XYZ file of C-alpha atoms in Angstrom:
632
model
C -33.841 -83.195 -48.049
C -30.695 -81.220 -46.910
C -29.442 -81.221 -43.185
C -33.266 -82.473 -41.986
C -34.036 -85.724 -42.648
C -37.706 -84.547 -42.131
C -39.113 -87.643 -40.067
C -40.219 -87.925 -36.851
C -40.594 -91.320 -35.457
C -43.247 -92.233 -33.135
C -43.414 -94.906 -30.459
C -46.568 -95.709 -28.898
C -44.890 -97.842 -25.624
C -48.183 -99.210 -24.575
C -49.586 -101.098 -27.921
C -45.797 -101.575 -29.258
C -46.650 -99.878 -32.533
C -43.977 -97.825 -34.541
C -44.837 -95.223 -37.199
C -43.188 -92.922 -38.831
C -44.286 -88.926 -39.778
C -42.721 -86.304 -41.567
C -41.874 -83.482 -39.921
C -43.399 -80.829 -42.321
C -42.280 -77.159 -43.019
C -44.293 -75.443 -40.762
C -42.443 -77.010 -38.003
C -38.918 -76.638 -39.594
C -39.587 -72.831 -40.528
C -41.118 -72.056 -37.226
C -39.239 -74.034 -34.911
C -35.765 -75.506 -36.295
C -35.538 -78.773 -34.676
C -33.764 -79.820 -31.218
C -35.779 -77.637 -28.392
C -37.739 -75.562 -30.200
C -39.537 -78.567 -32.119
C -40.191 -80.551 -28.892
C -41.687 -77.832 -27.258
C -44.211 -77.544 -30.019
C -44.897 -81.067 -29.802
C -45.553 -81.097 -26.259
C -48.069 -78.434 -25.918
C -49.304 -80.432 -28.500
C -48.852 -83.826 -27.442
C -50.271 -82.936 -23.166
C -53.554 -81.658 -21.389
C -52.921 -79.511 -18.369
C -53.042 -80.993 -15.508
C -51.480 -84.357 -16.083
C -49.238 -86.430 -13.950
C -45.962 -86.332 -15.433
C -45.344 -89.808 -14.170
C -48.524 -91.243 -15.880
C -48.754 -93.201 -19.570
C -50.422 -89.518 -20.390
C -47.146 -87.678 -20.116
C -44.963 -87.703 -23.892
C -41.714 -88.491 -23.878
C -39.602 -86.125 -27.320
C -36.117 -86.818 -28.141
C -34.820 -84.276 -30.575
C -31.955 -83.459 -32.868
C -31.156 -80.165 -34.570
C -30.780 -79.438 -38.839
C -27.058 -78.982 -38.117
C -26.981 -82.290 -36.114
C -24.101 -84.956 -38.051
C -22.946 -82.206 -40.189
C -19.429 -80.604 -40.107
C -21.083 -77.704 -37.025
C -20.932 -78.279 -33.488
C -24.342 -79.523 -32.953
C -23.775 -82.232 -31.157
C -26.279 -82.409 -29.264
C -29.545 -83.364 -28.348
C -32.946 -82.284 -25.693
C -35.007 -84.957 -24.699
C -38.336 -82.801 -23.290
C -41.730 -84.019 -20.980
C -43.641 -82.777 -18.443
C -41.708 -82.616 -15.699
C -42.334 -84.531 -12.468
C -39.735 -82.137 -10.641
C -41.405 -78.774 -11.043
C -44.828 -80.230 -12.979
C -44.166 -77.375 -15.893
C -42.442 -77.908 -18.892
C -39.368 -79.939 -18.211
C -36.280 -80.644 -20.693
C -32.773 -81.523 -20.453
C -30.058 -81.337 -23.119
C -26.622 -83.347 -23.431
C -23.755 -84.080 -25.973
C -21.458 -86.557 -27.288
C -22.375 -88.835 -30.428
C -26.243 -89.729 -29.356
C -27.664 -86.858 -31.970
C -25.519 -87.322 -34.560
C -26.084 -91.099 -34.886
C -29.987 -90.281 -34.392
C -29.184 -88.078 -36.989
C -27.541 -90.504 -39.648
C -30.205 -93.142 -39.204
C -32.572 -90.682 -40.732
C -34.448 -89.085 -37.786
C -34.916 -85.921 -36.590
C -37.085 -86.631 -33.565
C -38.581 -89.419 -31.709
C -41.917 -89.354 -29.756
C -42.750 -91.339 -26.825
C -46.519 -92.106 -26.521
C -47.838 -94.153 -23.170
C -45.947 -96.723 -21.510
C -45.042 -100.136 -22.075
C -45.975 -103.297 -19.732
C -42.519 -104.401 -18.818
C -38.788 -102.887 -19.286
C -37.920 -102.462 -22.775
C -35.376 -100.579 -24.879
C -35.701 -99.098 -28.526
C -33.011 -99.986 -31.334
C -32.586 -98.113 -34.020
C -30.599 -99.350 -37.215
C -31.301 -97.012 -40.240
C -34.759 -97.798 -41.088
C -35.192 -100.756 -38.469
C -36.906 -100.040 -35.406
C -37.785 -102.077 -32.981
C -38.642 -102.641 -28.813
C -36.290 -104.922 -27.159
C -36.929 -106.790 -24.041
C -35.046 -104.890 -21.334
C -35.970 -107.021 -18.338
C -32.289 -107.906 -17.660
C -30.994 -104.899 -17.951
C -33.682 -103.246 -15.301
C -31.537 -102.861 -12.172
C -28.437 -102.544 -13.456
C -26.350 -99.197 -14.070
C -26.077 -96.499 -17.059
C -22.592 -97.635 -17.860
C -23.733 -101.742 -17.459
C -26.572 -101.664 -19.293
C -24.802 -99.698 -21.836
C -22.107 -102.266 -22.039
C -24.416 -104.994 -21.983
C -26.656 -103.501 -24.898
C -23.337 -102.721 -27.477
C -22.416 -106.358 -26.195
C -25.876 -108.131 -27.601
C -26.077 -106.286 -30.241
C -22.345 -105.998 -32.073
C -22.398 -102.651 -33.635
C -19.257 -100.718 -34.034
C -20.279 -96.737 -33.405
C -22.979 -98.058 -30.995
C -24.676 -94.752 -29.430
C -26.901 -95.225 -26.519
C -29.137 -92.985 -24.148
C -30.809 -94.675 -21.019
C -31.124 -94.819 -17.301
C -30.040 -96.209 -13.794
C -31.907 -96.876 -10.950
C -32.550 -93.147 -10.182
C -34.994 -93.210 -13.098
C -36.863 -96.848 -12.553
C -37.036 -95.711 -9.054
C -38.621 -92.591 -10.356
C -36.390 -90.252 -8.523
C -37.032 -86.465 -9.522
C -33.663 -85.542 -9.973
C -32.762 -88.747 -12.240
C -31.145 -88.024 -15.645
C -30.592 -89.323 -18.816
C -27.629 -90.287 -19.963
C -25.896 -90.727 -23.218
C -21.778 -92.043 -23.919
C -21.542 -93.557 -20.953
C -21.343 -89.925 -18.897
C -23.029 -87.226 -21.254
C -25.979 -86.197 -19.007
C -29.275 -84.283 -20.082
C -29.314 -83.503 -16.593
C -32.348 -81.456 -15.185
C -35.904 -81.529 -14.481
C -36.287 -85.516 -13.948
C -36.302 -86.741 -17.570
C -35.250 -90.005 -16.358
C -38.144 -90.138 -14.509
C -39.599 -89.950 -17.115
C -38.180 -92.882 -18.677
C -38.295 -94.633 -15.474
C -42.429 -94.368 -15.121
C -42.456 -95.556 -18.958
C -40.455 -98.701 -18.696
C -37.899 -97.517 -21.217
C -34.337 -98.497 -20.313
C -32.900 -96.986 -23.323
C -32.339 -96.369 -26.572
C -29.906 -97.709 -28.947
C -29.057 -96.069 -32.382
C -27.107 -96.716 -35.168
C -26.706 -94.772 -38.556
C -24.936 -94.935 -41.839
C -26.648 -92.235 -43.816
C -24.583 -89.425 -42.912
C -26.918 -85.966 -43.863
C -26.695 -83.825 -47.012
C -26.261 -80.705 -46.820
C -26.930 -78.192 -49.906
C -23.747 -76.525 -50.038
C -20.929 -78.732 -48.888
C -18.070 -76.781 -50.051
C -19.112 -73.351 -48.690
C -20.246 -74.942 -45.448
C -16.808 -76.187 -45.628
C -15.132 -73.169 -46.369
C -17.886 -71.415 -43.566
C -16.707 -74.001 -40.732
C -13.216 -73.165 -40.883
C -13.786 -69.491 -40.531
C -16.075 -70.232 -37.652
C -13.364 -72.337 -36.060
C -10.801 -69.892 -36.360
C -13.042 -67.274 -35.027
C -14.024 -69.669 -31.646
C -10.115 -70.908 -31.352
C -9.133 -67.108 -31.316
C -11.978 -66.294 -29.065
C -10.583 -64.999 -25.358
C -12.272 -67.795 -23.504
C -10.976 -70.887 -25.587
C -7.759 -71.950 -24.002
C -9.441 -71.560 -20.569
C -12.413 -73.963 -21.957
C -10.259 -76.353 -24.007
C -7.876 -76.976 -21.687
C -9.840 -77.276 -17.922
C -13.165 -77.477 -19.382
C -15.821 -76.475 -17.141
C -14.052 -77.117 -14.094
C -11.660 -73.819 -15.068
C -14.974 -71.598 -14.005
C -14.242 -72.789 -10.841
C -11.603 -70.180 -9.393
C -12.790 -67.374 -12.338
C -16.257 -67.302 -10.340
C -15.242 -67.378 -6.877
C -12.503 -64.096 -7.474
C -16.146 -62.782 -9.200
C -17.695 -63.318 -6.152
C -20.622 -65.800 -7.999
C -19.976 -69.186 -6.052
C -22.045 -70.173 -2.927
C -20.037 -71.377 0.335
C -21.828 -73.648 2.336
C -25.297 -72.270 0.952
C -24.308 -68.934 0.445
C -23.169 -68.406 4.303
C -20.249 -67.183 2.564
C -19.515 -66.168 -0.903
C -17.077 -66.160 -3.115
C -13.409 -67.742 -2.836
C -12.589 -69.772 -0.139
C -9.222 -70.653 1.784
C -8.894 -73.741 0.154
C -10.311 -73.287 -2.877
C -6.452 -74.589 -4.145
C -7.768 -77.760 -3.527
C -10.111 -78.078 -6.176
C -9.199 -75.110 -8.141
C -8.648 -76.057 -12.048
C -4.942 -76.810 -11.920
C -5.804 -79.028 -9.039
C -7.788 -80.914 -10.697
C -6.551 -81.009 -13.761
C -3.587 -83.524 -12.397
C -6.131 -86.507 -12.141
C -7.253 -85.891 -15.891
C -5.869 -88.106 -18.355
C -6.455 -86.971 -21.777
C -9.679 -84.756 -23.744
C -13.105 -85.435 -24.954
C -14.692 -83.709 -27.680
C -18.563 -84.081 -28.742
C -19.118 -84.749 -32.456
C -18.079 -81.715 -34.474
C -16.628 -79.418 -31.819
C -13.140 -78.229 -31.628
C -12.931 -77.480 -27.934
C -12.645 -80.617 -26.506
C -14.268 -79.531 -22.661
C -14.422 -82.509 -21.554
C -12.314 -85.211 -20.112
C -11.021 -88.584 -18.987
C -9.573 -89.543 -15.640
C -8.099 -91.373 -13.001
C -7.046 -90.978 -9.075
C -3.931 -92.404 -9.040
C -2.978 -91.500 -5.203
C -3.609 -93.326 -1.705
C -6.961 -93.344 -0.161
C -10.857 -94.193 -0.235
C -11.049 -93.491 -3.741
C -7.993 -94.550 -5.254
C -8.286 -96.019 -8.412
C -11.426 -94.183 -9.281
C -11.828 -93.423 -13.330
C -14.201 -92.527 -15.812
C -15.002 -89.254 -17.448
C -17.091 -86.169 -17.875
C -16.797 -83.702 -14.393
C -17.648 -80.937 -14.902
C -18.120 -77.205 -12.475
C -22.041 -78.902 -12.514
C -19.833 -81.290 -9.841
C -17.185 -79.393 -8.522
C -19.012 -76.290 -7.585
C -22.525 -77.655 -5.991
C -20.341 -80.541 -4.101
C -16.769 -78.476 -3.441
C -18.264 -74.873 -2.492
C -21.876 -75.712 -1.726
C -21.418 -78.136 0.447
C -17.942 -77.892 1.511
C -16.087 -80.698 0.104
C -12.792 -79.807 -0.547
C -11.373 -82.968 -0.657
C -10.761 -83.678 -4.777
C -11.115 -87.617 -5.126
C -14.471 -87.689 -3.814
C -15.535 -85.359 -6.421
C -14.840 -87.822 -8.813
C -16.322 -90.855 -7.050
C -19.329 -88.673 -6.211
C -19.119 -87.861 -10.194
C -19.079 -91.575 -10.972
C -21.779 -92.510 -9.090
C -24.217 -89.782 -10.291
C -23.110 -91.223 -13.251
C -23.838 -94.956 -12.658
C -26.772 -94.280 -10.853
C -28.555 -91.786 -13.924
C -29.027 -88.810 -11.371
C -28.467 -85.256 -12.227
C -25.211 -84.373 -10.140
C -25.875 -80.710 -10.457
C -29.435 -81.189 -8.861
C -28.754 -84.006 -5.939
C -25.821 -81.486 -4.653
C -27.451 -78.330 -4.673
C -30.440 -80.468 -2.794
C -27.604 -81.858 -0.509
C -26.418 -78.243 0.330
C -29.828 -77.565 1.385
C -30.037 -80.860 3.945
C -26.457 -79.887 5.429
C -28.218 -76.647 6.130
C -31.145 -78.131 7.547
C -28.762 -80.751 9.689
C -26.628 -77.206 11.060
C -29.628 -75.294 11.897
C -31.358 -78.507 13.901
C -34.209 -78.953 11.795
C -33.189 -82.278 10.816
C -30.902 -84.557 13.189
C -29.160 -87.672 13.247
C -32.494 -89.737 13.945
C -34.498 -88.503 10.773
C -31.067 -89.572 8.888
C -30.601 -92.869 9.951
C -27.791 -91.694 11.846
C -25.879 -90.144 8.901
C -23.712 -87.322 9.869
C -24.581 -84.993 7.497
C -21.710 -82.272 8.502
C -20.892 -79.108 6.000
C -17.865 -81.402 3.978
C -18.592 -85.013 5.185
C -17.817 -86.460 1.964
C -18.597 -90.401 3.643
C -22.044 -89.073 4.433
C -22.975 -87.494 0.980
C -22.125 -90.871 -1.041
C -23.995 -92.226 1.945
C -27.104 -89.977 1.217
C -26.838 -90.468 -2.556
C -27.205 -94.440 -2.049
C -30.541 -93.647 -0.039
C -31.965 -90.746 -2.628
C -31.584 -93.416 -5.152
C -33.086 -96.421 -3.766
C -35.973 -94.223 -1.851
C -34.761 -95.101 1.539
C -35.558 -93.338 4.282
C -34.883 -89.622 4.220
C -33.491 -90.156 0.784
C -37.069 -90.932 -0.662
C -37.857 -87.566 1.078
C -34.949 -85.749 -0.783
C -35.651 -87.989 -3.969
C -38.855 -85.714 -4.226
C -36.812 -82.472 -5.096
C -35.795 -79.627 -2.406
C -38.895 -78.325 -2.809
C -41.354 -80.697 -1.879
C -38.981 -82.116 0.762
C -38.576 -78.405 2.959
C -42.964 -78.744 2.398
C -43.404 -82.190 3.557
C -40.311 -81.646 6.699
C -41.895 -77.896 7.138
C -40.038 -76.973 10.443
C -38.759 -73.797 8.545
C -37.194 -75.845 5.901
C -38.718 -73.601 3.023
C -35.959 -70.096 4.014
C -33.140 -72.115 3.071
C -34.203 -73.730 -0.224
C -33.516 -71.766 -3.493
C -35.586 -71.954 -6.327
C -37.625 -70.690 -9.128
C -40.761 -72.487 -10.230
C -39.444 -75.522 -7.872
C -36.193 -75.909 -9.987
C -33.420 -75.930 -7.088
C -30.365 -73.033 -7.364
C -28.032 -73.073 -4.870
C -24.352 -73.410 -5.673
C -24.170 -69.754 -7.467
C -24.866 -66.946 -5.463
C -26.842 -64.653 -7.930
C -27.742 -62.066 -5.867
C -25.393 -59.268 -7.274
C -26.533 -60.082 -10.983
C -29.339 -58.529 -12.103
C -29.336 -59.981 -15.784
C -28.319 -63.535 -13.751
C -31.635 -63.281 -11.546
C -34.109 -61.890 -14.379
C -32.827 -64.970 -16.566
C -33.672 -67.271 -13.342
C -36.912 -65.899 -12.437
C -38.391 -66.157 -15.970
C -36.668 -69.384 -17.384
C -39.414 -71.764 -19.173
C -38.311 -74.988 -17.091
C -37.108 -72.856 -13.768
C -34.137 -71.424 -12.730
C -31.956 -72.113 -15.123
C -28.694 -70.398 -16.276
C -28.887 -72.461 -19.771
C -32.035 -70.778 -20.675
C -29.995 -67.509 -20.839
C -26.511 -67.672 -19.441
C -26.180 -63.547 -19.463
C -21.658 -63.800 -20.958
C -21.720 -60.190 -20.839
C -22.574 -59.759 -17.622
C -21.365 -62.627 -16.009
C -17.814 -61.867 -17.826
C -17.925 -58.355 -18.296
C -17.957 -55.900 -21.737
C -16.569 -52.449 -22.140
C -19.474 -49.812 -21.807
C -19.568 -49.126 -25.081
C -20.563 -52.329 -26.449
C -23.057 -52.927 -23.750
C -24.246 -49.546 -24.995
C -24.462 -50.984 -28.859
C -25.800 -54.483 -27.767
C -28.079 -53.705 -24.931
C -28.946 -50.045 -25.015
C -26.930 -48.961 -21.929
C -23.195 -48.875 -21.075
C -24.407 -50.001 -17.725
C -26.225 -53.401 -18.572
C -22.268 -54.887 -18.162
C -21.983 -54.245 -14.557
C -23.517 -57.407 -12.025
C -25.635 -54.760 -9.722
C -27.376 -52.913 -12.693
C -30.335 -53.140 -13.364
C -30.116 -52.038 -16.730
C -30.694 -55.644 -17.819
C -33.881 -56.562 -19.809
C -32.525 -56.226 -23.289
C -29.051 -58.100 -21.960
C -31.598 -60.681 -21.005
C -34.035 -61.188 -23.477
C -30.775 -61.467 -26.237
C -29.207 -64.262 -24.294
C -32.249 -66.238 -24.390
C -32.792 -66.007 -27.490
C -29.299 -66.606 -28.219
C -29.659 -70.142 -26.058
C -33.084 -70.618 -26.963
C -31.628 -70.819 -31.125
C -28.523 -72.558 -29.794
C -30.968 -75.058 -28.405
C -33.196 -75.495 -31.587
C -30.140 -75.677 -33.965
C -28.589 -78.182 -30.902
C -25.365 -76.482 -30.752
C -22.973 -76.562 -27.984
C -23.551 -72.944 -26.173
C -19.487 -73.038 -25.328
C -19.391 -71.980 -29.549
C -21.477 -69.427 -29.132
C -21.370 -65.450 -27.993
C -23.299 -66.816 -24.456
C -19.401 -67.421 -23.358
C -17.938 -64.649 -25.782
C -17.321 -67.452 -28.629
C -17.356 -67.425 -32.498
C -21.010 -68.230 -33.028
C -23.583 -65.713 -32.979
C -27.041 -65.435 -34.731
C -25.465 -64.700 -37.804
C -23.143 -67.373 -38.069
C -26.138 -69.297 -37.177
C -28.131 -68.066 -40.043
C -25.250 -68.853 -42.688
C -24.623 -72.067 -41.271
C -28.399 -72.780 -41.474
C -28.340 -71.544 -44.691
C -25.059 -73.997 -46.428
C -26.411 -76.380 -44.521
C -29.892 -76.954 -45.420
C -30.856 -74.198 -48.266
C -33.527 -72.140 -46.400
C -32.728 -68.700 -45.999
C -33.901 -67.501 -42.515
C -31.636 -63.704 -41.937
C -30.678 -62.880 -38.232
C -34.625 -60.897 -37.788
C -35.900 -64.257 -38.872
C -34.011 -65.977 -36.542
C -34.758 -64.002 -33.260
C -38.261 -64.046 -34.848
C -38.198 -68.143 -34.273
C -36.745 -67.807 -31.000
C -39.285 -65.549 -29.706
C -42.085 -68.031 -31.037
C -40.483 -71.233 -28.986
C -40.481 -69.110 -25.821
C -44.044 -68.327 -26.515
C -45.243 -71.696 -26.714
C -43.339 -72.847 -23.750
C -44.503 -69.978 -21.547
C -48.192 -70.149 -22.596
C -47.276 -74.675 -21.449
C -46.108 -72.897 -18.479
C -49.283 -70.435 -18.163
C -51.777 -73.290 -18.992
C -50.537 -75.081 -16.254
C -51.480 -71.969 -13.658
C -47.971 -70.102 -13.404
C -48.162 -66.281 -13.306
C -46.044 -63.360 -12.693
C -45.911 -64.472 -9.004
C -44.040 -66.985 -10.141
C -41.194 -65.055 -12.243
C -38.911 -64.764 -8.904
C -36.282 -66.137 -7.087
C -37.130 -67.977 -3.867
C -35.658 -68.554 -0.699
C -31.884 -67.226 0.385
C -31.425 -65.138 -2.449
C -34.254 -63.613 -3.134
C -34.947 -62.634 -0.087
C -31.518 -62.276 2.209
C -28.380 -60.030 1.090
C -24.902 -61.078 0.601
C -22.722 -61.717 3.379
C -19.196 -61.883 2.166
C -16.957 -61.188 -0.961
C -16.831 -58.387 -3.125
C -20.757 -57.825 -3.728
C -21.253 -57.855 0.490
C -24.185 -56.479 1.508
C -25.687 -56.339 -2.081
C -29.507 -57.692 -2.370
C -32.329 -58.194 -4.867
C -34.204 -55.031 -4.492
C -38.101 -56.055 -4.501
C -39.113 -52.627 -6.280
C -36.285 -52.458 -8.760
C -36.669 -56.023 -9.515
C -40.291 -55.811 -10.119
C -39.656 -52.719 -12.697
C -37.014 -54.933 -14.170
C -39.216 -57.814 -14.737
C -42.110 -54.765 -16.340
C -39.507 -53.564 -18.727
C -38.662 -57.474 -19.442
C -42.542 -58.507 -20.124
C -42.946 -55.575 -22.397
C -40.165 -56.345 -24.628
C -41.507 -60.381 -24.360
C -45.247 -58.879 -25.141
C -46.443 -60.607 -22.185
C -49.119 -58.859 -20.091
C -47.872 -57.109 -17.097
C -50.648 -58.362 -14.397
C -50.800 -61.905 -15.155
C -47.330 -62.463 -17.401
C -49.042 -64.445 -19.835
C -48.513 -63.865 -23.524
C -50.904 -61.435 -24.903
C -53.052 -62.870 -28.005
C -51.478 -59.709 -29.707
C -48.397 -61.098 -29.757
C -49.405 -64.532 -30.198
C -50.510 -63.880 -33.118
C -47.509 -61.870 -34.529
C -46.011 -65.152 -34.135
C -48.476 -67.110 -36.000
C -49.737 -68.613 -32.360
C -53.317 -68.124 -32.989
C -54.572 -71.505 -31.480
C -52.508 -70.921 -28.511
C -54.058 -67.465 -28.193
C -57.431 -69.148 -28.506
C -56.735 -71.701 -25.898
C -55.532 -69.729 -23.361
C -58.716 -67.125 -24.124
C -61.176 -70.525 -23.814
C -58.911 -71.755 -20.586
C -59.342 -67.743 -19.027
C -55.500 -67.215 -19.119
């Protein structure tokens, strides 16, 4: 077997049985692996209607075919129902978790039920087996992940678990794997949390054969070359994600203080990339990838959080906690970073929820008594860690805000709701949107919420010449943030993430952020790499079919066109400063948008669920029969 090691291993938590499946060829030919192969499985694997925090809910780790080989595919998407939004919930991280996963012989792993007491899986080649986790239960990502490599002595060690955020069964906790890779979003570690699973611990020495090695070889280098010559690598490679930071405020994208203002600030200096780049202390690269985002560090001047280190901020931190909610102050982004970290909660999430509650607190619909006397001022750094403690440990108003944005503005009321911005009840906050069209379409129909990784729309976002937008998206307008000449921008970058998902490579490689690897790279690489021959068409073909099955999980579980839209502030309110001032979602040219959008998707314009016609173009039939049986 080349590049798939075509097994799927399946852990049934609540009788402590382990068995092992292959994965077949329908699912490899239809759905690649990573994403695309857990989605399948948990349409399969779920009735609607479940709890998500109930023995009933799956739990799917996945890798991609590329995953250990010489492409950057390092990583992985660990997928459930999810107990933030109650649709279809993933999350998707890096590092050295899927490539280990990947050289001990497994493609995917399926949680079934839940066990009895804390446990954690270790894998070892073809051992398997649940360990008592009782100790570790209580204790942090990075000390149970110490404590695990320290029982059981394996050099290379990879591990994947949870903090307190997910026993506590906070909605916004994470998984997270090397210590501060997070698959951040939708409550995964939840997830884990409601199943008794710790963690899991892997191990490989395998490695993955691949059919051509030497032109996959030769193949890699050219695709390096292409990404290291690509216009936004030395930004990437050198600040990582944190060098969006000043890029997107002069583009008039970041969110002040819950989009009260937009755009750059007067001290954005403070926590602009060169600012921050004097507490890093050397690179991090994922398995396989040559840009090397991420990074170590340390705050090595006076004050409340000198001494801090560790690794892994990214903009996910500094734009939701700097610009969102007005913390300019650059140490406590990394403490705050830390503790996200320790604690297994999605930093990305708890901020842009925290935005929302400093909101709240200005306007007077919350007040020092429902806080437990918390000051929770626009930039009161103090207060925030304060806040996070509480989220996590479900005290007070922080079991309130542990519930998600969304259900907390329903359960305060008080006029909470106008301030919260979401999509499907996935949070979005810390980017104002409003002036990109191809940015809101992408929100208002992403498969787990608003999400920019279901789509992040590069073109728009960083701008191409007319003319290409003209040969790429059918207008020389679909380039410019306030057209609405988007729906063909939009449906190729998801599809572009939505393949960059299945094949689990890093999206930074790809054309989303004008880099080496587009769909045809993919298909070559696919191609050396495992033998099957699957041209571009194919390709988009297998896209289209995992966006399918995760909108018809979506539709089964009663979301419709009402749905596809962006709630709260910025759907509803225009922009108040910056260079797109003024500028709103129009209702009527949105709603044409999202027509043109559901034709090209074949979804049916009333209700926006898949049409059996199309279903069945994508060799969907029994989904087409059991959304006919359900009335949907």
């Amino acid at each position: 077997m080349n590049g798939w090691a075509d097994r799927l291993l399946i852990v049934d938590l609540s009788t402590g049985k382990i068995e092992i499946e292959a994965l077949g060829e329908k699912l490899k030919r239809g759905y690649l692996g990573g994403r695309g192969i857990n989605s399948r499985l948990l349409y399969k694997e779920t009735q609607p209607g479940i709890d998500p925090l109930s023995p009933e809910n799956p739990l799917i780790f996945g890798t991609g075919p590329l995953s250990g080989t010489l492409a950057p595919a390092s990583r992985f998407t660990v997928t459930a129902k999810s107990p933030l939004t109650g649709i279809l919930g993933d999350a998707n991280s890096g590092g050295g978790f899927s490539a280990e996963l990947k050289w001990a012989g497994y493609d995917h792993i399926l949680f079934r039920g839940a066990s009895p007491k804390p446990v954690y899986l270790y894998i070892q080649d073809d051992h398997v087996e649940l360990r008592d986790a009782s100790d570790l239960w209580g204790r942090t990502v990075l000390e149970t992940e110490t404590a695990v490599q320290e029982e059981l002595k394996e050099p290379g060690l990879e591990v994947a678990g949870i903090g307190q955020a997910g026993e506590n069964q906070v909605r916004l906790a994470c998984v997270i794997g090397s210590a501060y890779r997070a698959a951040a979003r939708t409550g995964m570690g939840a997830v884990m949390g409601s199943k008794k699973l710790k963690a899991i611990a892997v191990k490989g020495t395998r490695g993955v054969p691949v059919a051509r090695p030497a032109e996959l070889l030769k193949l890699m280098g050219e695709i390096y070359q292409k990404i290291q010559s690509s216009p936004t690598y030395a930004r990437l490679s050198t600040y990582g994600t944190s060098g969006l930071t000043a890029m997107l405020g002069e583009r008039g994208y970041t969110s002040v203080r819950n989009m009260q203002e937009s755009g750059s600030v007067s001290w954005i200096d403070q926590i602009s990339p060169d600012a921050m780049m004097k507490y890093f202390t050397k690179n991090k690269s994922c398995v396989g990838c040559s840009i090397h985002c991420g990074h170590f560090f340390e705050v090595k001047e006076p004050g409340p959080y000198a001494g801090e280190k560790g690794g892994g901020i990214e903009f996910g931190t500094i734009g939701p906690f700097g610009t969102h909610c007005g913390v300019s102050y650059a140490p406590a982004h990394f403490r705050l970073n830390n503790l996200c970290n320790y604690y297994g909660i999605d930093v990305l999430g708890f901020c842009t929820v925290l935005g929302f509650a400093m909101e709240w607190y200005q306007r007077g619909i919350i007040d020092r008594d429902d806080l437990d006397g918390i000051d929770l001022e626009w930039g009161n750094h103090e207060a925030a860690m304060e806040m996070l403690h509480k989220v996590v440990r479900r005290e007070g108003f922080g079991s309130l805000l542990a519930d998600g944005a969304v259900q907390a503005a329903q359960k305060l009321g008080r006029g909470a709701e106008k301030y919260v911005t979401h999509s499907k009840g996935l949070e979005w906050g810390h980017a104002d949107i409003r002036a990109f069209k191809g940015y809101a379409l992408n929100q208002a129909t992403g498969t787990r919420g608003a999400d920019h990784l279901r789509g992040i729309p590069g073109g728009e976002l960083l701008g191409i010449p007319p003319e290409e937008a003209q040969q790429k998206f059918g207008s020389p307008e679909a380039g410019s943030p306030t057209s609405y000449e988007k729906s063909r921008l939009v449906l190729y970058y998801q599809n572009l993430c939505t393949l960059s998902d299945a094949l689990e490579l890093c999206k930074f490689n790809t054309d989303v952020l004008r880099q080496g690897i587009g769909v045809s790279e993919m298909s070559r690489m696919l191609e050396t790499a495992t033998g099957m021959e699957l041209d571009e068409d194919a390709l988009v073909e297998i896209a289209e079919r995992i966006y399918a099955v995760e909108r018809a999980f979506l539709v089964r579980e009663g979301v419709t066109r009402a749905d596809d839209a962006v709630m709260g502030k910025q759907g509803n309110e225009s922009v108040v400063s910056g260079p797109f001032k003024g500028e709103r979602l129009d209702p009527e040219k949105f709603n044409r948008l999202l027509d043109e959008y559901y034709t090209l998707r074949g979804w049916d314009l009333e209700t926006g669920s898949p049409t059996r016609k199309r279903l069945e173009e994508l060799d969907l039939n029994d989904v087409a029969d059991e959304l006919e049986a359900l009335g949907k």
